[in-house]
Tab-separated table of C-alpha atoms and ligand atoms in Angstrom:
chain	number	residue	atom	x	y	z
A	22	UNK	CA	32.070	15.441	-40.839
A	23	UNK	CA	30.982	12.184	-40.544
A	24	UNK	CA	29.561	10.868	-36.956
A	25	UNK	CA	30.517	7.595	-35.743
A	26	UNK	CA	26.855	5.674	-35.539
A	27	UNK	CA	27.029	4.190	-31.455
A	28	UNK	CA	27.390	-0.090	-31.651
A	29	UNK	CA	24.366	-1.984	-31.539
A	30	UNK	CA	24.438	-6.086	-31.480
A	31	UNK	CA	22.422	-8.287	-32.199
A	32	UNK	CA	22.958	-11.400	-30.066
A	33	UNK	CA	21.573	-14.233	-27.538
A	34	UNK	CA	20.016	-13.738	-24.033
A	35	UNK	CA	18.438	-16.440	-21.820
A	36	UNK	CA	17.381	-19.070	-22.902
A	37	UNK	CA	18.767	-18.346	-26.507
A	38	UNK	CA	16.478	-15.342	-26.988
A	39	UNK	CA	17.347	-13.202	-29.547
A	40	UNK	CA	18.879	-9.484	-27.857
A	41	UNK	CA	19.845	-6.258	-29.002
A	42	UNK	CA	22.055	-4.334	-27.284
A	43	UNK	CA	22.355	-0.594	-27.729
A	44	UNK	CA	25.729	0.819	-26.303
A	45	UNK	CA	26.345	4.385	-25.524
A	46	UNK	CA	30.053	5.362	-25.857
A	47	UNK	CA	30.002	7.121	-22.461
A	48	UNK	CA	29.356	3.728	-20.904
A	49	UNK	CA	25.416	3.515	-20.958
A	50	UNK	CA	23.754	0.443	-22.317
A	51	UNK	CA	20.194	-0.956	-23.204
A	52	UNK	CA	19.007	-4.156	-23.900
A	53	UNK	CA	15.800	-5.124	-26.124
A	54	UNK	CA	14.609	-9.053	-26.226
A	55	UNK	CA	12.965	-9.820	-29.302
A	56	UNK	CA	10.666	-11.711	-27.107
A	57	UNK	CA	7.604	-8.724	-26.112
A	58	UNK	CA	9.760	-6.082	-27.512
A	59	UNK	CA	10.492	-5.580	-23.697
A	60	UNK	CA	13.710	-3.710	-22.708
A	61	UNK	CA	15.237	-5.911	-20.022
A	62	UNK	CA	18.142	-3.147	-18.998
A	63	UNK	CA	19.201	0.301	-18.364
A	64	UNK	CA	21.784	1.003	-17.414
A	65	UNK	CA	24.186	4.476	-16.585
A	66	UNK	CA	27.739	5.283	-17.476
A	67	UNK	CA	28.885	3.501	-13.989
A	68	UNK	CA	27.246	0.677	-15.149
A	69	UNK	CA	24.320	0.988	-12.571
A	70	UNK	CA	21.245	-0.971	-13.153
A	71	UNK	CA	18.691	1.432	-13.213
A	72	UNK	CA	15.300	-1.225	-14.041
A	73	UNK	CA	14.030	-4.419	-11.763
A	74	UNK	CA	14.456	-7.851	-13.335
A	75	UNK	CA	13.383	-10.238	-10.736
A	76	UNK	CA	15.827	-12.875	-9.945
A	77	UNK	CA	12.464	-15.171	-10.517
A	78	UNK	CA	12.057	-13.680	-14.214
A	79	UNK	CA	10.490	-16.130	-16.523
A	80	UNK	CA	12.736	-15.872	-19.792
A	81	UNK	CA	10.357	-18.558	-21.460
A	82	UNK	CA	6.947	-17.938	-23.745
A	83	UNK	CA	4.114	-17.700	-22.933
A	84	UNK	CA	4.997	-15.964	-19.547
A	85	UNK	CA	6.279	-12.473	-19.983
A	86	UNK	CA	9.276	-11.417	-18.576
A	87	UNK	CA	8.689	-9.862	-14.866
A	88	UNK	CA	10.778	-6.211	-15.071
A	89	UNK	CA	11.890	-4.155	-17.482
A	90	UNK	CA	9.326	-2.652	-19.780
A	91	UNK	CA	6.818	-5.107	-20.721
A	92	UNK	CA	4.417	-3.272	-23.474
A	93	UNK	CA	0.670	-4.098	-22.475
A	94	UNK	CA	-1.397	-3.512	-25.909
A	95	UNK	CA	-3.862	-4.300	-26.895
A	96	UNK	CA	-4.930	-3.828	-23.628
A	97	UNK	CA	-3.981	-3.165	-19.710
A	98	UNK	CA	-5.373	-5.088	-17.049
A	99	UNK	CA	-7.617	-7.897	-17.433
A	100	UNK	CA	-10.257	-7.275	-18.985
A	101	UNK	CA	-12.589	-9.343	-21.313
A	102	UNK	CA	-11.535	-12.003	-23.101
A	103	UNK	CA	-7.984	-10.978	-24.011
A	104	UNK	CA	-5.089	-12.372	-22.189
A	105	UNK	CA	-3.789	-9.571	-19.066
A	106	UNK	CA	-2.316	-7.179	-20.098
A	107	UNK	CA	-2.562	-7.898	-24.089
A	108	UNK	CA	-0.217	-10.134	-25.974
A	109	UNK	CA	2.027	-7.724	-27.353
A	110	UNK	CA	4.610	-8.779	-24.231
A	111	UNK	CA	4.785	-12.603	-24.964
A	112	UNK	CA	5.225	-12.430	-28.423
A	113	UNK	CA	8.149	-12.545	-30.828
A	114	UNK	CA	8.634	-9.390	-32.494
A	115	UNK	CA	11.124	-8.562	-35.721
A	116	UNK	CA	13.604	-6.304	-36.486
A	117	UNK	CA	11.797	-3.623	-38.379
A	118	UNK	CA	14.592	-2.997	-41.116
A	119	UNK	CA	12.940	-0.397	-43.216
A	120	UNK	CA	10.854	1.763	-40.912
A	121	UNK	CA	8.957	5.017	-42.376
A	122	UNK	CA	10.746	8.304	-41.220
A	123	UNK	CA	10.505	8.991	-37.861
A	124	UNK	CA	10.209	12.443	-36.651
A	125	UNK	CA	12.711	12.182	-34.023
A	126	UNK	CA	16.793	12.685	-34.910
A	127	UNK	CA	18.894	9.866	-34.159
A	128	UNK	CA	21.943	10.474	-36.393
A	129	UNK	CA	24.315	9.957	-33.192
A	130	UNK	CA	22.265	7.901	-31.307
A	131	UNK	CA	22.086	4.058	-30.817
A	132	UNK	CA	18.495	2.853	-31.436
A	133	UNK	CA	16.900	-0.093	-32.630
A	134	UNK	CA	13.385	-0.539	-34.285
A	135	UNK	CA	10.930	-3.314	-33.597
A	136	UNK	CA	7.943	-4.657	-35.199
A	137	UNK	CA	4.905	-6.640	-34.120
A	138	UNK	CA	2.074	-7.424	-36.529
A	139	UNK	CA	-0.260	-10.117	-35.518
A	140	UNK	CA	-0.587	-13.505	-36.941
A	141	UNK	CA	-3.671	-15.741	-37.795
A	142	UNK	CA	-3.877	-16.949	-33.977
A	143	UNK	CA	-3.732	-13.202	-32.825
A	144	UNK	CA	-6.080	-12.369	-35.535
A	145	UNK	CA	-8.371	-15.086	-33.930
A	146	UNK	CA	-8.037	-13.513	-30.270
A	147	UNK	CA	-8.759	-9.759	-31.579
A	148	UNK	CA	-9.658	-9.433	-35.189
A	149	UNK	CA	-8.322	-6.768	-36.335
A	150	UNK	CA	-4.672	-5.505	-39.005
A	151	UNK	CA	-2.043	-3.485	-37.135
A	152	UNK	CA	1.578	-2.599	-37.486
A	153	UNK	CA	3.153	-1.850	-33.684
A	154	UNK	CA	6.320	-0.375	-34.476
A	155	UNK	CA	8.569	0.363	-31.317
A	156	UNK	CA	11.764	2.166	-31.496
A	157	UNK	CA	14.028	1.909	-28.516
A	158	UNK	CA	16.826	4.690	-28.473
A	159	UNK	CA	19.315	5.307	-26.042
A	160	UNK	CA	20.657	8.791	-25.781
A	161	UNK	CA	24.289	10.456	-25.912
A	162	UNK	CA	23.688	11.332	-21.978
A	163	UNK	CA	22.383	7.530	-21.662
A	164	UNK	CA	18.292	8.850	-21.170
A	165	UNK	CA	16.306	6.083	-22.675
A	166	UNK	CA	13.099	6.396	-25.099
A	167	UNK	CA	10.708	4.181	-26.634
A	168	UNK	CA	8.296	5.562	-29.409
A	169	UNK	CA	5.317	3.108	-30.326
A	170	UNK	CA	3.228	3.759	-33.306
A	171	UNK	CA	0.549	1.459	-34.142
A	172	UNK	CA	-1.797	1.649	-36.960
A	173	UNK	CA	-4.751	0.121	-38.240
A	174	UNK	CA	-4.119	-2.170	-41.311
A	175	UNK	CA	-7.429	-3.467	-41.440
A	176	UNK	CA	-8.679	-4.255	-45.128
A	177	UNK	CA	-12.737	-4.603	-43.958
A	178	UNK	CA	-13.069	-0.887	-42.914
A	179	UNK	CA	-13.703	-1.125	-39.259
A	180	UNK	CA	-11.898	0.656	-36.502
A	181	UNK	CA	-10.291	-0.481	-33.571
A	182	UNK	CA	-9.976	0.434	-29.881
A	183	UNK	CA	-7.082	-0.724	-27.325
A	184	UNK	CA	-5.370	0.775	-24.311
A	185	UNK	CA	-1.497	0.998	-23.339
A	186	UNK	CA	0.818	1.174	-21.031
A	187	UNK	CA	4.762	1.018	-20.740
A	188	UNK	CA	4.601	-1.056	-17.835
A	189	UNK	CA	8.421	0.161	-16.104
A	190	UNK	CA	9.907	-1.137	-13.190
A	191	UNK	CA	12.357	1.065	-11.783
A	192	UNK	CA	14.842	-0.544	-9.314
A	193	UNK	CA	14.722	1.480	-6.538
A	194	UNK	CA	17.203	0.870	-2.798
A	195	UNK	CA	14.366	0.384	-0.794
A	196	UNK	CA	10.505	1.345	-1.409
A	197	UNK	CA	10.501	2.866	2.030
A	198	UNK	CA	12.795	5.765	0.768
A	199	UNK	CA	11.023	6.397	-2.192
A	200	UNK	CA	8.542	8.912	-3.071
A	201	UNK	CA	6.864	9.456	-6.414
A	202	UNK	CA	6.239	13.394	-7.239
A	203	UNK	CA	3.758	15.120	-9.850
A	204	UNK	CA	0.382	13.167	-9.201
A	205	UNK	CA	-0.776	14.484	-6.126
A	206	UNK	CA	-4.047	15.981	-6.196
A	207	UNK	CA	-5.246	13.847	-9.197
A	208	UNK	CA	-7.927	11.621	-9.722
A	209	UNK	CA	-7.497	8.020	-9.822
A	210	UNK	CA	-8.866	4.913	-10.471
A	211	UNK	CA	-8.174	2.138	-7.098
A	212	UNK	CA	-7.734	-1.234	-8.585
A	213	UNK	CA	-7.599	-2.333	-5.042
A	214	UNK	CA	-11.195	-1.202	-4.627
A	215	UNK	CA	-12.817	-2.349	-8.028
A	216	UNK	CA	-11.535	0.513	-9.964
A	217	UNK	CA	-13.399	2.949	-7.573
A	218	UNK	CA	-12.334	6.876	-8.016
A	219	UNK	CA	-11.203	8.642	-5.893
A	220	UNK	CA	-8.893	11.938	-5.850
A	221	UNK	CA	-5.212	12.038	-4.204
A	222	UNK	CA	-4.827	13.933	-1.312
A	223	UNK	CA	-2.170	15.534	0.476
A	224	UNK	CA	1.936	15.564	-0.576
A	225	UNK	CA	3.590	13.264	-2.779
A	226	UNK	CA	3.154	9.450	-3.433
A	227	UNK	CA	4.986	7.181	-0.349
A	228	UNK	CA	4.791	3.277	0.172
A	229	UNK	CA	3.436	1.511	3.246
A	230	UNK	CA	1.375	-1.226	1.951
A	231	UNK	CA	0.274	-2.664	-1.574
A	232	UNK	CA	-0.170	0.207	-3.958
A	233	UNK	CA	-2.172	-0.512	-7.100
A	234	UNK	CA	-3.779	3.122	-8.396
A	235	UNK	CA	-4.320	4.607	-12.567
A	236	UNK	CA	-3.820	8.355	-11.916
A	237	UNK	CA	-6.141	9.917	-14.738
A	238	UNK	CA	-5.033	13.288	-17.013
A	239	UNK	CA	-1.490	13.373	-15.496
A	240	UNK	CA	1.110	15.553	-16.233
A	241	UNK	CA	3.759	15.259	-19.226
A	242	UNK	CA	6.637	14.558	-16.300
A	243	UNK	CA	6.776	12.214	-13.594
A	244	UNK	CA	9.342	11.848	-10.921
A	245	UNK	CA	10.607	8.969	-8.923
A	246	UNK	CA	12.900	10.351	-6.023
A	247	UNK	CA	15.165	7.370	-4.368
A	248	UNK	CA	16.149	9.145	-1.358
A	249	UNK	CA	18.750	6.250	0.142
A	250	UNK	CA	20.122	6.165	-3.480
A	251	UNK	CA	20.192	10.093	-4.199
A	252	UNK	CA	18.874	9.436	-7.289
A	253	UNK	CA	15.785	11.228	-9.222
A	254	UNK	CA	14.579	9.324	-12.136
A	255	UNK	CA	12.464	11.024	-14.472
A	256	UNK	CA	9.152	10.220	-16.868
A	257	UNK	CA	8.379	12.375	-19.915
A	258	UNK	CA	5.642	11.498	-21.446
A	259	UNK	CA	3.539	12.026	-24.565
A	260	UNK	CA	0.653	10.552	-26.139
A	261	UNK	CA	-0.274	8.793	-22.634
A	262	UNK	CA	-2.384	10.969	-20.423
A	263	UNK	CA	-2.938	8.191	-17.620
A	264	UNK	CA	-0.071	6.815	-15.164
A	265	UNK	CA	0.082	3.336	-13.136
A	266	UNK	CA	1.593	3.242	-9.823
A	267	UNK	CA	2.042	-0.296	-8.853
A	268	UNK	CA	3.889	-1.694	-5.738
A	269	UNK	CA	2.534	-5.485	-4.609
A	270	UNK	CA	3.905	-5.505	-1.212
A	271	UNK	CA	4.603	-8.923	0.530
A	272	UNK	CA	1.734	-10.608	0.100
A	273	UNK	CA	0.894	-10.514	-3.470
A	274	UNK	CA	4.757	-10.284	-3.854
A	275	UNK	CA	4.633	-13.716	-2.076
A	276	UNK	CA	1.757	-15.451	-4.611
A	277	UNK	CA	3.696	-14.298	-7.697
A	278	UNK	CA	5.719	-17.245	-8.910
A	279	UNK	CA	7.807	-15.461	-10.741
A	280	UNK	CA	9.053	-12.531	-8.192
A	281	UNK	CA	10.772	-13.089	-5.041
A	282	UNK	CA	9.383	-12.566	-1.793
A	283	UNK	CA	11.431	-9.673	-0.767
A	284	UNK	CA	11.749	-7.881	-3.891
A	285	UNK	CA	8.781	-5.712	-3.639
A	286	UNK	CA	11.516	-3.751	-1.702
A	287	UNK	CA	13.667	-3.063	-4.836
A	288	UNK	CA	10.893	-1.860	-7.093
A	289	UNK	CA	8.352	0.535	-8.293
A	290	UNK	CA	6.789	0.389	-11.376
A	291	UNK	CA	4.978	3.848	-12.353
A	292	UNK	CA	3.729	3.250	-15.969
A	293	UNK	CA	3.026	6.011	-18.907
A	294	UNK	CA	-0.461	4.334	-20.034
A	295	UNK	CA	-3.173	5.100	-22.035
A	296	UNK	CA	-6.541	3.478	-20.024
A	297	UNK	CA	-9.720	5.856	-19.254
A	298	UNK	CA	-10.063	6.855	-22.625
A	299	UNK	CA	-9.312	3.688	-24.993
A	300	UNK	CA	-7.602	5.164	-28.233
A	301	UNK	CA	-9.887	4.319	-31.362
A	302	UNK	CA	-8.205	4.338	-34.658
A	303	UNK	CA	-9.613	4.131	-38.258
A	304	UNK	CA	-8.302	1.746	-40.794
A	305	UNK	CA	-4.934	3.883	-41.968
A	306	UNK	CA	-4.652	5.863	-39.256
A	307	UNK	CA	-1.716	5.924	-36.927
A	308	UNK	CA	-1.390	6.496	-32.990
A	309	UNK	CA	1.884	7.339	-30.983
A	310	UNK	CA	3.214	7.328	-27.446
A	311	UNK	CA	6.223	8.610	-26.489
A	312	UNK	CA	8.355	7.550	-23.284
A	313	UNK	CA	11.558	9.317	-22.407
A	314	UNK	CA	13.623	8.027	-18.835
A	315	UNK	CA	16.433	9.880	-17.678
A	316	UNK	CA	18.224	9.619	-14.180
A	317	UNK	CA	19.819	12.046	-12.705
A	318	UNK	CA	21.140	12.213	-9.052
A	319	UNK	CA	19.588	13.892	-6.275
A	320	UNK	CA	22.897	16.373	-5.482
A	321	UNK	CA	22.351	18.026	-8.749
A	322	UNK	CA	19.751	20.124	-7.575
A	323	UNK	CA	22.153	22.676	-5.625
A	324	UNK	CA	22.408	19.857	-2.839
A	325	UNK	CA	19.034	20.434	-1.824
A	326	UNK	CA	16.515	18.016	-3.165
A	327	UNK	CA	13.924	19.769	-5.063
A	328	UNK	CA	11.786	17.380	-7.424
A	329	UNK	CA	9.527	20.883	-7.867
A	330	UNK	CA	12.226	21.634	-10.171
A	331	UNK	CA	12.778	18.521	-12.014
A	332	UNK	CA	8.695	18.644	-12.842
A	333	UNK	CA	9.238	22.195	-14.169
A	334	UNK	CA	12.517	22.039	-15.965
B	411	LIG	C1	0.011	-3.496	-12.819
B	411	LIG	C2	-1.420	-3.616	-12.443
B	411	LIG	O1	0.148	-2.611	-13.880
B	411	LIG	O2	0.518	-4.765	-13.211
B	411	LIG	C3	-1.565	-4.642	-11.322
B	411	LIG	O3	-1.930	-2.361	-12.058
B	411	LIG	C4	-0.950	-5.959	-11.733
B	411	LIG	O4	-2.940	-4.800	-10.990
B	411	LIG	C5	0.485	-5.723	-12.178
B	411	LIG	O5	-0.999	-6.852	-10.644
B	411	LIG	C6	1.218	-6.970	-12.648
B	411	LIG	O6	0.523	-7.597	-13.668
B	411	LIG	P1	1.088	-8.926	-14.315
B	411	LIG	O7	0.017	-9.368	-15.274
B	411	LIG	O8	2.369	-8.575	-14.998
B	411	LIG	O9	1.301	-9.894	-13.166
């Protein structure tokens, strides 16, 4: 029996960017700018917004577009002499129309593949051959994943080295109510203290002031619980040991010109990444990272909320 392949089209977002837009026939929907590669929405069969755009969101080159899922390669944070958080999320990527098998079944799934390969200015900013191929699928029961694999296509023999991180922001009712399970007791690196380690103590992640922390050698799943909301979103993760948990508050919410002043409220971002250990590839060899979001609400665990047993199922 043949299956019905789920619509994807291929049209215009702001500012005449180029979209894609993955629909699921239960009423889900994704949509992928050409522009960083960077899913813009998520949303579930009610037509919920599950991911933070800022009403402030840049839609313009060179300034990456604030929400979503920017893709920071080929590096995160702001180190050196490469532009924050890499360039992969203010560039214009293609429509990869003859990708090489991937291991993951999509016969009734929507899904779109991207490519990003770097041009003679890139080449000038970090010297090195690479194909960044991104798939973006959306699943029957709406869960989203992206799957990056990057190789080195470099013709003079020499390795490279970057770090990674799918930088998410999750639209949450208020940060208050929100508390992120499955990284306490973990090390982390404070980028509010100059990287500084330190380890977490005590129960799970709450918000109370700016929140800026890379917890190191996490586990595969993450969860985001949105108590106001009922709603558990949650990370699996592979390929990408290390997880950001970023909240600016009101003050650094206040100096970004691109981000409201009360929006800090609405948003979390906790980021599968790839940091302490920088991934080093040989010329022909291939890397992948694996992100899979699926939200679920609260009530479904027996009416009791229990993120224990979303980390362990
Ligand atoms: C987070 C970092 O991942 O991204 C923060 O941990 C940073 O330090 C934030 O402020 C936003 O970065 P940008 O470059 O998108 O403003």
């Amino acid at each position: 029996m043949s299956e019905e392949k789920p619509p994807v089209e291929h049209c215009k977002g702001v500012n005449g960017l180029e979209k894609v837009v993955l629909r699921e026939v239960r009423g889900s929907s994704a949509e992928v700018y050409l522009y960083g590669g960077h899913v813009t929405s998520w949303k579930n069969d009610h037509g919920e917004e599950l991911l933070f755009v800022s009403n402030k969101a840049i839609f313009k080159p060179p300034k990456a577009i604030r929400g979503g899922i920017p893709i920071c390669f080929p590096q995160f944070s702001n180190l050196g002499n490469l532009e924050p958080h890499g360039f992969a999320r203010n560039r214009i990527w293609s429509i990869d129309n003859d990708p090489p098998p991937f291991p993951t079944t999509t016969s009734n799934r929507a899904y779109v593949d991207l490519i990003l390969k770097p041009s003679e200015e890139d080449f000038k900013i970090w010297p090195h051959r690479y194909e960044f191929r991104l798939r973006v699928i959306l699943g029957p029961g709406g869960d989203l994943m992206l799957i990056s694999r990057i190789r080195n296509t470099n013709t003079d023999g020499k390795p490279f080295s970057f770090t990674f991180a799918y930088h998410t922001y999750f639209s949450v009712s208020d940060i208050s109510e929100v508390r992120v399970e499955g990284l306490e007791t973990l090390d982390y690196l404070d980028n509010l203290q100059d990287r500084a380690r330190f380890t977490e103590q005590g129960d799970a992640i709450v918000f109370e002031s700016e929140f800026d922390k890379v917890y190191l050698s996490t586990p595969a799943k993450i969860a985001i619980i949105d108590h106001e909301k009922k709603r558990t979103f949650v990370l699996r993760k592979e390929g990408l040991p290390d997880a950001v948990v970023w909240n600016p508050w009101d003050k650094k919410a206040k100096a970004m010109t691109d981000f409201g002043d009360d929006e800090y409220k609405y948003m979390v971002c906790v980021e599968a990444a790839a940091i302490e250990k920088p991934i080093t590839l040989k010329p022909g060899e291939e890397w992948k990272g694996r992100l899979e979001l699926s939200a679920v609400p609260s009530s479904y665990f027996s009416g009791q909320l229990d993120p224990q047993r979303v980390l362990q199922g």
